[in-house]
Short mmCIF file of N, CA and C in Angstrom, two decimals:
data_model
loop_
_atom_site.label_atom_id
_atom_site.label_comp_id
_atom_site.label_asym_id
_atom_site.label_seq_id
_atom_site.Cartn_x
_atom_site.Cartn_y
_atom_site.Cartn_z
N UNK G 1 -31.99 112.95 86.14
CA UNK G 1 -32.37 111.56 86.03
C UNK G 1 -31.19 110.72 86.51
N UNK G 2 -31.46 109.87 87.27
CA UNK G 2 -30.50 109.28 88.24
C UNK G 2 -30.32 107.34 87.18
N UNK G 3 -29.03 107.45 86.54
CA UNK G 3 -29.16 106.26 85.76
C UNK G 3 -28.09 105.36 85.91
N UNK G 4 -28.05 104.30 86.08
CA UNK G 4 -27.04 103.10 86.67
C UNK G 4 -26.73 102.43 85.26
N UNK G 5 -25.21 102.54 84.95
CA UNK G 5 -24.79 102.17 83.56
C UNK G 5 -23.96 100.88 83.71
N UNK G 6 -24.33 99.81 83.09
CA UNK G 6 -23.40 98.58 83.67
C UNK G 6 -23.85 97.73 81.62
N UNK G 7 -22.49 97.09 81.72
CA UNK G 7 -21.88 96.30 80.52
C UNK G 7 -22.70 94.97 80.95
N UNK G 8 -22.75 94.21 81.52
CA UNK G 8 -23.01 93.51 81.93
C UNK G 8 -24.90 93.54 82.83
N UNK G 9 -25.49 92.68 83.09
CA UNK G 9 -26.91 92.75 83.67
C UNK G 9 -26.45 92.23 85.57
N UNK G 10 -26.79 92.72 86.44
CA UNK G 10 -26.31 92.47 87.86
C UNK G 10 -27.20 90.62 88.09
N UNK G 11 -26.47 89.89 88.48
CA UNK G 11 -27.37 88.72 88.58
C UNK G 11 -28.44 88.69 89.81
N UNK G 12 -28.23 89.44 90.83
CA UNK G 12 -29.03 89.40 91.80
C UNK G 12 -29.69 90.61 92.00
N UNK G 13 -30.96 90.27 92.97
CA UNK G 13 -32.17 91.14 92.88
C UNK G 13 -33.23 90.74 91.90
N UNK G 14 -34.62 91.23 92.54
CA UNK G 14 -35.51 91.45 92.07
C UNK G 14 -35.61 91.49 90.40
N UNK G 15 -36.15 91.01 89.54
CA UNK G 15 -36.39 91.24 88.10
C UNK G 15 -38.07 90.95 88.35
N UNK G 16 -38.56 91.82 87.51
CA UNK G 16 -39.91 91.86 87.26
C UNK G 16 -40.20 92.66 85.83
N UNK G 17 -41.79 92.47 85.61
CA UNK G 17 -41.97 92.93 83.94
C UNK G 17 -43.55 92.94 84.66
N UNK G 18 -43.97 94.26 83.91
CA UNK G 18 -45.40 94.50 84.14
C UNK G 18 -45.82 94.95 82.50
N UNK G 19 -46.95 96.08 82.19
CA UNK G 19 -47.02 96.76 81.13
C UNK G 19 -48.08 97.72 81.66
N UNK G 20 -48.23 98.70 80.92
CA UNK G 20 -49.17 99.96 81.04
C UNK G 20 -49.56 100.74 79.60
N UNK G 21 -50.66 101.52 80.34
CA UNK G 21 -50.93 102.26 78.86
C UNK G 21 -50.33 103.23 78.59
N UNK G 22 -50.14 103.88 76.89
CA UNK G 22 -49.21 104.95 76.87
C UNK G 22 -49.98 105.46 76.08
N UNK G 23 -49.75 106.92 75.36
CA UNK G 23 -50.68 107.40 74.51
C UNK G 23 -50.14 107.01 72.99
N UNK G 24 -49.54 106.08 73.21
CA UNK G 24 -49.20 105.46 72.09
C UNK G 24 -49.14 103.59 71.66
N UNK G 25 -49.86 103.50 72.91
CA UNK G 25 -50.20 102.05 72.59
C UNK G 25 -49.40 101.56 73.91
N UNK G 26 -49.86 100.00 74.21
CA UNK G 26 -49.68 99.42 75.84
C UNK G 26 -47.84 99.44 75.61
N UNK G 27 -47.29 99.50 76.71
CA UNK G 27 -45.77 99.72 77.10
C UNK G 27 -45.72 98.66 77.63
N UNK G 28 -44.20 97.69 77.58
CA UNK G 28 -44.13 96.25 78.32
C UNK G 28 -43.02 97.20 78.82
N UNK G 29 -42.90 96.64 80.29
CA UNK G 29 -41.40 96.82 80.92
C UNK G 29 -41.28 95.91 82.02
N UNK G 30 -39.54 95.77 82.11
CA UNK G 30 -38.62 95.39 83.31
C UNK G 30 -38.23 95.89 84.12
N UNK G 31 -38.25 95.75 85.35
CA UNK G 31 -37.33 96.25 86.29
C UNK G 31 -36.49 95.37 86.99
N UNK G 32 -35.49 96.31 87.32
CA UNK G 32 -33.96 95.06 88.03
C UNK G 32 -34.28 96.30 89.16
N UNK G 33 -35.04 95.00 90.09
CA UNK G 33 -35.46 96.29 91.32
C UNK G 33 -36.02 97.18 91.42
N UNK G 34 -35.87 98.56 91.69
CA UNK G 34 -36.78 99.49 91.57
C UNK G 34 -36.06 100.21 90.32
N UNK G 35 -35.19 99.89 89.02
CA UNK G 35 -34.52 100.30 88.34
C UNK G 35 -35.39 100.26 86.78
N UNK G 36 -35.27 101.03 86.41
CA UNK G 36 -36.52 100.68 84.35
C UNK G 36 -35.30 100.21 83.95
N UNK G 37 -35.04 98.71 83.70
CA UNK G 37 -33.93 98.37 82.53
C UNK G 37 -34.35 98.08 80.82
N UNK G 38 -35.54 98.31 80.54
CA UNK G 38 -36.14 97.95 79.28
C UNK G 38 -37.54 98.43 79.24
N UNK G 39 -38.13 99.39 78.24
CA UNK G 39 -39.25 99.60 77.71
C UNK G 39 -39.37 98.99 76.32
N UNK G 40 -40.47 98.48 76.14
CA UNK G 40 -41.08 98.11 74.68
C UNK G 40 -42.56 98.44 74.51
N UNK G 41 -42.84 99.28 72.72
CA UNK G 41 -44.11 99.22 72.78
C UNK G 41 -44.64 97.31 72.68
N UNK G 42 -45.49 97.52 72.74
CA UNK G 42 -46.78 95.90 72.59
C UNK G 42 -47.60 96.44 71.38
N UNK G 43 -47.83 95.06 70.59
CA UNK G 43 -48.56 95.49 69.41
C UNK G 43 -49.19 94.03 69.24
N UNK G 44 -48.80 93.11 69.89
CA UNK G 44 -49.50 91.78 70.24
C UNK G 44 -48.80 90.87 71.24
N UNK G 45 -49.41 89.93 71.08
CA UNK G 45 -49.07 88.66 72.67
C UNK G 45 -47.65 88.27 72.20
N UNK G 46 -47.39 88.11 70.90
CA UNK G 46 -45.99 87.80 70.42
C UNK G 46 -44.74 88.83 70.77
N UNK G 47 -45.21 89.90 70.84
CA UNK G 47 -44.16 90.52 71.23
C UNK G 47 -44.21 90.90 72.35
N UNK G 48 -45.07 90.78 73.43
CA UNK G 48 -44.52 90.25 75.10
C UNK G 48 -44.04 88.80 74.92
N UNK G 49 -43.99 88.07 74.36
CA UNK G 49 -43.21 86.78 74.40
C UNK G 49 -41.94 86.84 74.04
N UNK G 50 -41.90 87.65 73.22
CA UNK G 50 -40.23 87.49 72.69
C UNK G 50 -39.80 88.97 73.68
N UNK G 51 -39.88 89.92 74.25
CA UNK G 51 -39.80 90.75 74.93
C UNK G 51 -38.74 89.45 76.30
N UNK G 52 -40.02 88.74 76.69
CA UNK G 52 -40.05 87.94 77.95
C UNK G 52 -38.74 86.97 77.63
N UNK G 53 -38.88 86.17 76.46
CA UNK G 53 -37.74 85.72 76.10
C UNK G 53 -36.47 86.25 76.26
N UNK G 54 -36.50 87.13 75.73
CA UNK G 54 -35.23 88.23 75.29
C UNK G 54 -34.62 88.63 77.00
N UNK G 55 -35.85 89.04 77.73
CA UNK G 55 -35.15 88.91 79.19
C UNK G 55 -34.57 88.29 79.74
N UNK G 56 -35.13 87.12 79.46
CA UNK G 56 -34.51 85.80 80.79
C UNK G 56 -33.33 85.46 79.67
N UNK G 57 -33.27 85.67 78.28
CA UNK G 57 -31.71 85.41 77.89
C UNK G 57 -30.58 86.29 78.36
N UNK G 58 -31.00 87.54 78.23
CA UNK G 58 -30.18 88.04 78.84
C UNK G 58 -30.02 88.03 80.38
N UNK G 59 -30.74 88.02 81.36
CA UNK G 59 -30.28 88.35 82.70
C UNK G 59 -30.27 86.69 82.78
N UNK G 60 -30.48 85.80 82.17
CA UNK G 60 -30.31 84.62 82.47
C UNK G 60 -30.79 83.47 83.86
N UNK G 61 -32.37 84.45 83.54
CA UNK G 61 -33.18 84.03 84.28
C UNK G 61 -34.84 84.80 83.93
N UNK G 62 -36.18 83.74 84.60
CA UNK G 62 -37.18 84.30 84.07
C UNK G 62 -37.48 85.90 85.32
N UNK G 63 -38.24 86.68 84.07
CA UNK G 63 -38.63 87.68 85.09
C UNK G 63 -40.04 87.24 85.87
N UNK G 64 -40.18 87.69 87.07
CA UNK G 64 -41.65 87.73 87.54
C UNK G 64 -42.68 88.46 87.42
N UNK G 65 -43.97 88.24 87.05
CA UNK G 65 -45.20 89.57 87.13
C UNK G 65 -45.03 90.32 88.10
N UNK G 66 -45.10 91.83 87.90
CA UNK G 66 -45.01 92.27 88.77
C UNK G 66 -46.89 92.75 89.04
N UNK G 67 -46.73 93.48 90.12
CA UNK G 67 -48.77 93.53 90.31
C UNK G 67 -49.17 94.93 89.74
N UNK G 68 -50.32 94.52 89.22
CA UNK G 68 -50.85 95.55 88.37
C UNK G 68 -50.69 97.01 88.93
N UNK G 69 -51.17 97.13 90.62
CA UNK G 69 -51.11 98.06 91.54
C UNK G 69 -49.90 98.86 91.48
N UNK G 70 -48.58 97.95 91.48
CA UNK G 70 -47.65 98.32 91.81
C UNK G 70 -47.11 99.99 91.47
N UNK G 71 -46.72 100.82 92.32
CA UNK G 71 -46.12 102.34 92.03
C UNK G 71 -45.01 102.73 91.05
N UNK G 72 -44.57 101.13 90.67
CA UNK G 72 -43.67 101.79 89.63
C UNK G 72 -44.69 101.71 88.21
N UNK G 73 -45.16 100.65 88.08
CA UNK G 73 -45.83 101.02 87.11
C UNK G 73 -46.99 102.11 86.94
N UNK G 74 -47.48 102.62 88.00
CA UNK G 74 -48.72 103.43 87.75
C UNK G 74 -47.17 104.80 88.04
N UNK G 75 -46.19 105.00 88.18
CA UNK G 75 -45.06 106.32 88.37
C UNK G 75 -44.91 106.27 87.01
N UNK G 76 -44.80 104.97 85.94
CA UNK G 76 -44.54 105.07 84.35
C UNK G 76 -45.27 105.53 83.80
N UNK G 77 -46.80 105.06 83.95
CA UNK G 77 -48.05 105.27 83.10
C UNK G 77 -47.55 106.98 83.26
N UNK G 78 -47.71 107.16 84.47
CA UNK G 78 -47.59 108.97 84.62
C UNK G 78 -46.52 109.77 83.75
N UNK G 79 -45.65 109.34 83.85
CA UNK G 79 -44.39 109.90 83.19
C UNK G 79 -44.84 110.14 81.50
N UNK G 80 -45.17 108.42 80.86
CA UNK G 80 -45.76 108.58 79.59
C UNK G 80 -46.78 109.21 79.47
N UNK G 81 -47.82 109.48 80.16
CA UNK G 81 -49.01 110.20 79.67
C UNK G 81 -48.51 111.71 79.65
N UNK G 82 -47.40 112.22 80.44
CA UNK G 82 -47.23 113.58 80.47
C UNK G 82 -46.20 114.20 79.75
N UNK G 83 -45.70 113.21 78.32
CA UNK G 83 -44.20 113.36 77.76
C UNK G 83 -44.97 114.42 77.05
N UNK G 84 -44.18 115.18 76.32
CA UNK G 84 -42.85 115.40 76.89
C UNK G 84 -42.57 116.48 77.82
N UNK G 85 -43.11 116.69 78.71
CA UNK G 85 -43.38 117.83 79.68
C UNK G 85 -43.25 116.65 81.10
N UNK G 86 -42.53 116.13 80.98
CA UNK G 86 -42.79 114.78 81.94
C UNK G 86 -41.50 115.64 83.18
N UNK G 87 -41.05 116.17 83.24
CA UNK G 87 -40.12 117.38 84.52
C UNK G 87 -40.99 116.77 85.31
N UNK G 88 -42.49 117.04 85.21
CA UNK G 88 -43.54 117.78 86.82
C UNK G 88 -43.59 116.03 87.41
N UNK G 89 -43.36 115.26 86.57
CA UNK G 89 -43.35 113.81 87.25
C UNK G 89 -41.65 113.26 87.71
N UNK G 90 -41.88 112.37 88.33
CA UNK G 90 -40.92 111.56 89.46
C UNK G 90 -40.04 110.80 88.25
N UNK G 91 -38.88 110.96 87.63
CA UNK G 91 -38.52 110.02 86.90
C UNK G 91 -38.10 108.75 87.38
N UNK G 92 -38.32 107.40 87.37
CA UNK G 92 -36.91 106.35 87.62
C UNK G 92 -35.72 106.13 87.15
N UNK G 93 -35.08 105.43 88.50
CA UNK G 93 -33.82 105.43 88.08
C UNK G 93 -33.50 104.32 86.87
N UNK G 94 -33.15 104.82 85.94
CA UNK G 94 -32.73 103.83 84.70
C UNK G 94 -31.60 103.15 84.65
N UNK G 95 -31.51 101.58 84.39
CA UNK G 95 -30.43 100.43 84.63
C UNK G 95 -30.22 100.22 83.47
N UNK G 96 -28.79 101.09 82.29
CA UNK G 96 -28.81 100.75 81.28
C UNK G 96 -27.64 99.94 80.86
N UNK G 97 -28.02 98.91 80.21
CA UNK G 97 -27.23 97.66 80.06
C UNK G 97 -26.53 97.61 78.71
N UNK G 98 -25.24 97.89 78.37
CA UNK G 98 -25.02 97.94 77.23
C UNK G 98 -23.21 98.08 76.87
N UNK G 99 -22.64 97.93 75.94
CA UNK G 99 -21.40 98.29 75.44
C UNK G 99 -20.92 99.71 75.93
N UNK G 100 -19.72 100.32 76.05
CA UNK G 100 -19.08 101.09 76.21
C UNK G 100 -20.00 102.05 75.52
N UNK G 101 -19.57 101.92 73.87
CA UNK G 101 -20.04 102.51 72.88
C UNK G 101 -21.69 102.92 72.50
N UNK G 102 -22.26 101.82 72.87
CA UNK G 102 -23.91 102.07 72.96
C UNK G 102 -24.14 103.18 74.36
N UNK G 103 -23.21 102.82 75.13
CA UNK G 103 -23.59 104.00 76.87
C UNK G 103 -23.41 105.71 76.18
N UNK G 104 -21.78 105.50 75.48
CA UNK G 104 -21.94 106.92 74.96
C UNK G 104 -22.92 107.69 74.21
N UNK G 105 -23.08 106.80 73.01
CA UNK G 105 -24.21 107.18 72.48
C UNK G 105 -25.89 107.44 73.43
N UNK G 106 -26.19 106.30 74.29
CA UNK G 106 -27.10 106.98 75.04
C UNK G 106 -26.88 108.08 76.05
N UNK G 107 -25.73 108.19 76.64
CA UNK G 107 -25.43 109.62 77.59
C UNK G 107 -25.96 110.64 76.25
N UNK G 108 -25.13 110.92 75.23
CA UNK G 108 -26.03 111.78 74.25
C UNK G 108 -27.07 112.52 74.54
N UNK G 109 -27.80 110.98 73.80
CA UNK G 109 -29.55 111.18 73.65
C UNK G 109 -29.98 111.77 74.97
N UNK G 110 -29.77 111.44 75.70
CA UNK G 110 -30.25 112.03 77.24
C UNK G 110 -29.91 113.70 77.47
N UNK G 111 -28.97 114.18 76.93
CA UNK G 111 -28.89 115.47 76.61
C UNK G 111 -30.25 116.31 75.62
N UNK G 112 -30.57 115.17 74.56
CA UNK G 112 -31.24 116.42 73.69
C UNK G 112 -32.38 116.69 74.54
N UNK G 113 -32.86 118.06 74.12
CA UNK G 113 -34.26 118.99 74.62
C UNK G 113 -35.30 118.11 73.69
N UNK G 114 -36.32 118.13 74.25
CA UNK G 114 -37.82 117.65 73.54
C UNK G 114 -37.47 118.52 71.89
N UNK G 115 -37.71 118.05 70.79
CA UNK G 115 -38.06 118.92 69.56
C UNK G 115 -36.63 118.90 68.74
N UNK G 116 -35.39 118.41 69.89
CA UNK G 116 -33.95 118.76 69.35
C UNK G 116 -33.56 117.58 67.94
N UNK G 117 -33.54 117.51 66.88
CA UNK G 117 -33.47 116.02 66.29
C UNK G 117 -32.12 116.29 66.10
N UNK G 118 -31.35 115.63 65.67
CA UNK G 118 -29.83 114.98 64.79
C UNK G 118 -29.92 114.20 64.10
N UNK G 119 -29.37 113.73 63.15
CA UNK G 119 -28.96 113.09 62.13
C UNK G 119 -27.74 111.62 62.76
N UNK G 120 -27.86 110.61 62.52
CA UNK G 120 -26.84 109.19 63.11
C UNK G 120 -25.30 110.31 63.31
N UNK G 121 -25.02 110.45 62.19
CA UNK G 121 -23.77 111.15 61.60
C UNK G 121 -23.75 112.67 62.64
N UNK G 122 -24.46 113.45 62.89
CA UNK G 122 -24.29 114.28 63.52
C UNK G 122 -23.84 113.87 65.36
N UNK G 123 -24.53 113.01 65.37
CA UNK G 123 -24.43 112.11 66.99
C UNK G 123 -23.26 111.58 66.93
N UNK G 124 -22.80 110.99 66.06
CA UNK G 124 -21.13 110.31 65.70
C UNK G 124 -20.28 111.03 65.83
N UNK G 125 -20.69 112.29 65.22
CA UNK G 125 -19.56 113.41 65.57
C UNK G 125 -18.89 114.48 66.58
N UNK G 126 -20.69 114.62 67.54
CA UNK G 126 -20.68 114.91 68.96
C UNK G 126 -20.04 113.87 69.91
N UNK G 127 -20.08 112.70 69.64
CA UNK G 127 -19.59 111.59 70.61
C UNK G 127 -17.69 111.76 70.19
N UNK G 128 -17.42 112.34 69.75
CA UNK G 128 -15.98 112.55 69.04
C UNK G 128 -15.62 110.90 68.39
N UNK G 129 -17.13 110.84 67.28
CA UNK G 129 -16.78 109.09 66.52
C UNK G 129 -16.90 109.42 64.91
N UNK G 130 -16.45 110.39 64.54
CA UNK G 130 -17.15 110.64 63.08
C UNK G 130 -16.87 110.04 62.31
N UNK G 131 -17.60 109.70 61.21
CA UNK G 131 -17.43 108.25 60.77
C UNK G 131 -18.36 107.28 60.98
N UNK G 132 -18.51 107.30 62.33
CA UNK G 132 -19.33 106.06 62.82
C UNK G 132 -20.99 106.19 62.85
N UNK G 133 -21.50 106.52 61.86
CA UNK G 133 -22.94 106.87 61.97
C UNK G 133 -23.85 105.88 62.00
N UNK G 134 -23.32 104.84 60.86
CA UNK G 134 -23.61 103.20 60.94
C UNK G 134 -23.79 102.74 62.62
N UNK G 135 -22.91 102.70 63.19
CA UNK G 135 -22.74 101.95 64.38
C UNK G 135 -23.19 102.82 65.51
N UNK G 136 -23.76 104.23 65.18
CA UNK G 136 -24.66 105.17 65.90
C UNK G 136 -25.99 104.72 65.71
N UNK G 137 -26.12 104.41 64.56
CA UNK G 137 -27.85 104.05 64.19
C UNK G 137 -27.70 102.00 65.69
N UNK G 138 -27.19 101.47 64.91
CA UNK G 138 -26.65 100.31 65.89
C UNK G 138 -27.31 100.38 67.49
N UNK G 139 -26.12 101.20 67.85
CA UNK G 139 -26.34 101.51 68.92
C UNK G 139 -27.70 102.44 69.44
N UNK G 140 -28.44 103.15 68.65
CA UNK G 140 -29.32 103.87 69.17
C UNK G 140 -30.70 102.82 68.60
N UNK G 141 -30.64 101.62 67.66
CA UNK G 141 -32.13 100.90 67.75
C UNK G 141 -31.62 99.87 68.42
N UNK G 142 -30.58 99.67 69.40
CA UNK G 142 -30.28 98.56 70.57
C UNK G 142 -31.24 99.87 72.27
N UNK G 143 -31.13 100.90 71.83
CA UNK G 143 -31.40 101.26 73.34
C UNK G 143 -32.39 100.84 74.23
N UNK G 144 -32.51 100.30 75.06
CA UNK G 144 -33.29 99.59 75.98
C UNK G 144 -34.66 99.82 76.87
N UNK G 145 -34.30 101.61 76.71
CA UNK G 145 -35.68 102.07 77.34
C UNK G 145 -36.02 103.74 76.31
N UNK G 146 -36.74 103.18 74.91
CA UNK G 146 -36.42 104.17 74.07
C UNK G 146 -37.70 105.15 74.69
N UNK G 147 -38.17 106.34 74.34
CA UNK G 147 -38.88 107.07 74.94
C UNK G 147 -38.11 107.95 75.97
N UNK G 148 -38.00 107.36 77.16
CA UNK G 148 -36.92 108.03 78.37
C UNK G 148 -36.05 108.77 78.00
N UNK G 149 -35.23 107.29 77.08
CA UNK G 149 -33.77 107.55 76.56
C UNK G 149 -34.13 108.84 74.90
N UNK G 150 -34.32 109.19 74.37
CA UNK G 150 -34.96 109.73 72.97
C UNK G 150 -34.47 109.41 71.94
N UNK G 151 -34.22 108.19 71.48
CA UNK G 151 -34.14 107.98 70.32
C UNK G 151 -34.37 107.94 69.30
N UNK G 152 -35.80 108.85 69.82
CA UNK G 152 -36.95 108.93 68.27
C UNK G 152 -36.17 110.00 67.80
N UNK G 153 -35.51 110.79 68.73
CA UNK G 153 -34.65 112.40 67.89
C UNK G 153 -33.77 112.22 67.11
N UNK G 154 -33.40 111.01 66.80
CA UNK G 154 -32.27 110.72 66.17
C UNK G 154 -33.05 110.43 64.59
N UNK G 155 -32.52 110.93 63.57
CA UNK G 155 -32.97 110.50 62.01
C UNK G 155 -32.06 110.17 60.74
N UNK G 156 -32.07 110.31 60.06
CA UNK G 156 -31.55 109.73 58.61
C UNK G 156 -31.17 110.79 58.18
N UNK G 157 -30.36 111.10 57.54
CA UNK G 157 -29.79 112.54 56.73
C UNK G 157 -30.25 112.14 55.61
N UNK G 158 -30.70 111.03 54.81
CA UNK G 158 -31.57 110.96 53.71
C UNK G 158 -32.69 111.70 54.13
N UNK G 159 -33.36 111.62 55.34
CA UNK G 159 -34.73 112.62 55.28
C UNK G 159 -35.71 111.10 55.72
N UNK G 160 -36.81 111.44 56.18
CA UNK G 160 -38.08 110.67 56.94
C UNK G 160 -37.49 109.80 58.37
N UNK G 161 -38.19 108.84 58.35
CA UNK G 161 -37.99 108.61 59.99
C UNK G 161 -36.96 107.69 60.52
N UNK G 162 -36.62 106.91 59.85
CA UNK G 162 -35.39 105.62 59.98
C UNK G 162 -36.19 104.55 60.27
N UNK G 163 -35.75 103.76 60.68
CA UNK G 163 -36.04 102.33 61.31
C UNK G 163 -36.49 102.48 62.50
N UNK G 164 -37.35 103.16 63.30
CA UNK G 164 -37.87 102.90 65.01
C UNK G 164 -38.25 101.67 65.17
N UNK G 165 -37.77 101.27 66.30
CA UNK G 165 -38.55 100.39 66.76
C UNK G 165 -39.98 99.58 66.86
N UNK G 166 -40.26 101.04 67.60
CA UNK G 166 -41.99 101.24 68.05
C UNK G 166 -42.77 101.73 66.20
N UNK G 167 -41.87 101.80 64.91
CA UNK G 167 -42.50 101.43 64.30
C UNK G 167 -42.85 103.61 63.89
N UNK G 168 -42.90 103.61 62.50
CA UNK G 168 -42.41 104.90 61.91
C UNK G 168 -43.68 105.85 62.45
N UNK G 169 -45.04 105.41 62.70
CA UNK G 169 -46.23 106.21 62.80
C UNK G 169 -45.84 106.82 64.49
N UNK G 170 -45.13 105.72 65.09
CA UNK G 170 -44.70 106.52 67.15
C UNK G 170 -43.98 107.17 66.84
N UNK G 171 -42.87 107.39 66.13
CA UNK G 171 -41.87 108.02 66.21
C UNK G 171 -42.37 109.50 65.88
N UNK G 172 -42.95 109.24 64.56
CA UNK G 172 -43.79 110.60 64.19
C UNK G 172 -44.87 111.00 65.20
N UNK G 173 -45.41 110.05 66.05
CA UNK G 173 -46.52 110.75 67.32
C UNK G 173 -45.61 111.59 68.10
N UNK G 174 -44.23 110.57 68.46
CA UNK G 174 -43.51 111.38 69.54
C UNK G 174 -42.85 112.68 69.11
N UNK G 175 -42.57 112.97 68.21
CA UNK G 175 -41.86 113.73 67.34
C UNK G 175 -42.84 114.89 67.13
N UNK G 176 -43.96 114.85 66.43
CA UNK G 176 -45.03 115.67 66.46
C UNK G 176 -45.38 116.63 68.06
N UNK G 177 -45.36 115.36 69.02
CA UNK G 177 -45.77 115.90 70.36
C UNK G 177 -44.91 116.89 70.92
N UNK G 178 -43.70 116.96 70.24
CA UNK G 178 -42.31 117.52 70.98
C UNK G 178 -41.94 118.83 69.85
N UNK G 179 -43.49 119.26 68.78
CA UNK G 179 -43.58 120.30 67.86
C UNK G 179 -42.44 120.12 66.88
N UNK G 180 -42.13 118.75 66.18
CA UNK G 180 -40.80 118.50 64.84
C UNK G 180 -42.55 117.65 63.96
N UNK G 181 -42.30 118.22 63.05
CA UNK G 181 -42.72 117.86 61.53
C UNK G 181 -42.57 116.93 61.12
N UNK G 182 -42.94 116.19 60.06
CA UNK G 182 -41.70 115.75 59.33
C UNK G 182 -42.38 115.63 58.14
#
């Protein structure tokens, strides 16, 4: 997987935001070019608004529709419908925008195998940060294109699912799909 890591968002080029279906409910995304800089599930019109918001604050500008047609989005739909066995599909290149510390932690996640989970604290300690499990959890419900990136593998050493994003029932779809229990 070919992924472009920058602290900062590039001001020029293309920004666009489409959405698609996933087997877990419609997916909003951005692209900076032909790059995935952000996945979100959708669970209503409010959260493509604050999604949309949240973009143009950060790249500091609005994104454009991109067209329904378009190949990156029908290359995503594909990828998600075939996780986690998603190899036999075309990945994109991912534009991940973030702190030093949030990059390490996602180089990580990009290592584990489908089914592999860890614990915040176990990821803290592979990143040579032990200690820092707090600011592992941080950094892994900031990640920008979760799914791709796997952040659902990451859990609580108390036990059940943590805080996901996409909300405790995806995490357990994705988790289930990739043969982990819980």
């Amino acid at each position: 997987m070919n992924v472009i890591w920058l602290q900062r968002p590039e001001p020029a080029g293309d920004l666009v935001y489409g959405e698609v279906d996933s087997p877990w409910g419609r997916v909003w995304s951005l692209w900076h070019e032909d790059a995935l800089t952000q996945l979100a599930f959708v669970d209503s019109p409010s959260d493509v608004e604050a999604r949309f918001r949240r973009a143009a604050k950060v790249w500091r500008r609005e994104p454009e529709p991109i067209p329904e047609d378009d190949d990156r989005l029908s290359s995503l739909a594909a990828i998600l419908h075939a996780w986690p066995n998603q190899a036999a599909v075309s990945m994109p290149t991912l534009e991940m925008v973030g702190s030093a510390f949030q990059q390490r932690v996602w180089r990580y996640l990009l290592r584990l195998d489908p089914g592999q989970c860890l614990t915040y604290g176990e990821v803290a300690r592979h990143i040579g940060q032990p200690g820092a499990a707090r600011a592992v959890g941080a950094a892994v419900g900031a990640n920008p294109v979760p799914v791709l990136v796997p952040c659902h593998r990451v859990l609580p050493a108390s036990g059940g699912t943590g805080n996901y994003g996409g909300g405790e029932r995806r995490k357990r779809w994705l988790l289930s799909g990739e043969g982990v229990g819980l």
